[in-house]
Tab-separated table of C-alpha atoms in Angstrom:
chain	number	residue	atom	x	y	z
P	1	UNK	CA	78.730	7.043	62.875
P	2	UNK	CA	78.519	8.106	59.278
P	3	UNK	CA	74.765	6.998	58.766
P	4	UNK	CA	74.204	9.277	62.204
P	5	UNK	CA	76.405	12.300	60.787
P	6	UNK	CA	74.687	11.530	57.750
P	7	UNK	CA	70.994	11.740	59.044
P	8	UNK	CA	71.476	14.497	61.591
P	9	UNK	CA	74.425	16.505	59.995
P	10	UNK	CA	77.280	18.022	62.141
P	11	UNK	CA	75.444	20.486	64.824
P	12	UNK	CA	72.783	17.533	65.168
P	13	UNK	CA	75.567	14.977	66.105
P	14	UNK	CA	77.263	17.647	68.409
P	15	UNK	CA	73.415	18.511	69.770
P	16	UNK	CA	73.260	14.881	70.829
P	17	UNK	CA	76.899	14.551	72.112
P	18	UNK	CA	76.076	17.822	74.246
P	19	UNK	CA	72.815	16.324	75.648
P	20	UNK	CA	74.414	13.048	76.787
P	21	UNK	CA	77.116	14.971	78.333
P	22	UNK	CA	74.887	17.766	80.405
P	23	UNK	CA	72.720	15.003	81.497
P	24	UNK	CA	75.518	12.636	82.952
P	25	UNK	CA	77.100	15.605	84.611
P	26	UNK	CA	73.498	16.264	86.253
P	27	UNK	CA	73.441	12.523	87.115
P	28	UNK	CA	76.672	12.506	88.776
P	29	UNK	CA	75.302	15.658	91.318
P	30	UNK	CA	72.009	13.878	91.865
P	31	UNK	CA	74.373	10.823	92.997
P	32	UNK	CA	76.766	12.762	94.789
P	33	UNK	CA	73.697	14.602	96.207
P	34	UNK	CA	72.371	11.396	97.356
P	35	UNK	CA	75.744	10.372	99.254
P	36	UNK	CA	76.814	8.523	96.682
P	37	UNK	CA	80.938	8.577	95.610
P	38	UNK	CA	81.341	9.696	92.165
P	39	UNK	CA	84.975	8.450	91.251
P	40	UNK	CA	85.689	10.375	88.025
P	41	UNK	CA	85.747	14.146	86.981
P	42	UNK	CA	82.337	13.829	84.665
P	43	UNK	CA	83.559	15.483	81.441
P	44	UNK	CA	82.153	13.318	78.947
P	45	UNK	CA	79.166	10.861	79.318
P	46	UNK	CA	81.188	8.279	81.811
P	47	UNK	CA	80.238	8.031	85.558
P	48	UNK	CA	82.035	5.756	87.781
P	49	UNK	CA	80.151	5.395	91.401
P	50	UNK	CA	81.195	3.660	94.490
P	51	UNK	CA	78.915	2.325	97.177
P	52	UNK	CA	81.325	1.583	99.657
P	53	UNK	CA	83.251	-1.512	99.206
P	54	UNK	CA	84.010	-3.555	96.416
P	55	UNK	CA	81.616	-5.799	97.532
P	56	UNK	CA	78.566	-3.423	97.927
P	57	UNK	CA	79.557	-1.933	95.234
P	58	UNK	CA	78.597	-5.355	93.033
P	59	UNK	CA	75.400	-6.395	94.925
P	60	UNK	CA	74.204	-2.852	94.024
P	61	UNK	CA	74.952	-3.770	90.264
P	62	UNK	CA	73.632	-6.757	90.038
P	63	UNK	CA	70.261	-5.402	91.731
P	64	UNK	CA	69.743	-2.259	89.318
P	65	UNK	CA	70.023	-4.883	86.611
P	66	UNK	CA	67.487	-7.388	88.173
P	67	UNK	CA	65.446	-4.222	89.111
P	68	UNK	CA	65.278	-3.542	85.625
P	69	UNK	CA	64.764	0.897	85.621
P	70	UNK	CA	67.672	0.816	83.963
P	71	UNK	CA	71.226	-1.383	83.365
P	72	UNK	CA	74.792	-0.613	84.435
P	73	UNK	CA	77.844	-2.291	84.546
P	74	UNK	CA	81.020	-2.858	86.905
P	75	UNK	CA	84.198	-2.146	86.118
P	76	UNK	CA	87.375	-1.622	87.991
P	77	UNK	CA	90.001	1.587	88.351
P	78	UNK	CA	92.706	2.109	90.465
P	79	UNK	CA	92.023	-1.222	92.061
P	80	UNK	CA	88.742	-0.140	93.111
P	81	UNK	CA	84.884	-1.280	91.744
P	82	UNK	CA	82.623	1.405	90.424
P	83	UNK	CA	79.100	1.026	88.887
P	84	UNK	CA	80.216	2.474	85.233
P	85	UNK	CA	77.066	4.757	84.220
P	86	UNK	CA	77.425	5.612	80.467
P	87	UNK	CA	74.767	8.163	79.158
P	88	UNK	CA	74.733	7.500	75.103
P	89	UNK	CA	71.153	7.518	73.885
P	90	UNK	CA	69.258	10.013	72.695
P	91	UNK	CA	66.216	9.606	74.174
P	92	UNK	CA	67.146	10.069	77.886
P	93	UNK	CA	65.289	12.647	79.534
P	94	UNK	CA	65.815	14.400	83.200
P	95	UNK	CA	63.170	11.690	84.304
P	96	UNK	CA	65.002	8.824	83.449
P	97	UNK	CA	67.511	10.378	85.582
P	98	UNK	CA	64.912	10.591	88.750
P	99	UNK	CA	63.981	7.210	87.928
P	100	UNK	CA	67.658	6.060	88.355
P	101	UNK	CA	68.528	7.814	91.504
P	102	UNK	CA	65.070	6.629	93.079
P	103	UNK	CA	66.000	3.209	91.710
P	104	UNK	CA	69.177	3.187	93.070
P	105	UNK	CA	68.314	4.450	96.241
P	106	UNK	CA	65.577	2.150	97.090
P	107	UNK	CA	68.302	-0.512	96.375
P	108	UNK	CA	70.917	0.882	98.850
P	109	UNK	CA	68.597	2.369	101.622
């Protein structure tokens, strides 16, 4: 984090934490727009979504990451599975985000 502070100085670090953050709160509405369960309030970069069950939930997982668009992981809250979508890099753009959502639902439809 220093070398990042360090090359893009304060406002450019909170540019890039602002960016992430707008872009998984548009995320989770696409989702949610698409049927989708978002299982979190979206105030940082996190999303947690649920496909159903705990079981569809991990066959859509593991297909987005064979599919290849892009790569999430599982994780488990309040004894329920969610795809964990984590939006950290810089170069995400509103298209990756269409690429996701047509991604995912070409997976679950």
């Amino acid at each position: 984090m220093c070398a990042g502070l360090h090359e893009l100085g304060s406002d450019g670090v909170a540019h890039l934490v602002d960016h992430c953050c707008d872009l998984a709160r548009s995320l989770a509405d696409q989702l949610a727009a698409a049927g989708y369960e978002i299982g979190n309030e979206v105030v940082l970069n996190q999303i947690l979504v649920s496909f159903g069950t705990d079981a569809e939930t991990d066959r859509v997982i593991a297909a987005v990451q064979s599919e290849g668009t892009c790569w999430m992981g599982g994780t488990t809250w309040r004894s329920k599975r969610y795809m964990r979508i984590s939006v950290s890099n810089y170069q995400t753009t509103p298209a990756d985000l269409t690429r996701t959502i047509q991604a995912l639902q070409s997976i679950t439809h």
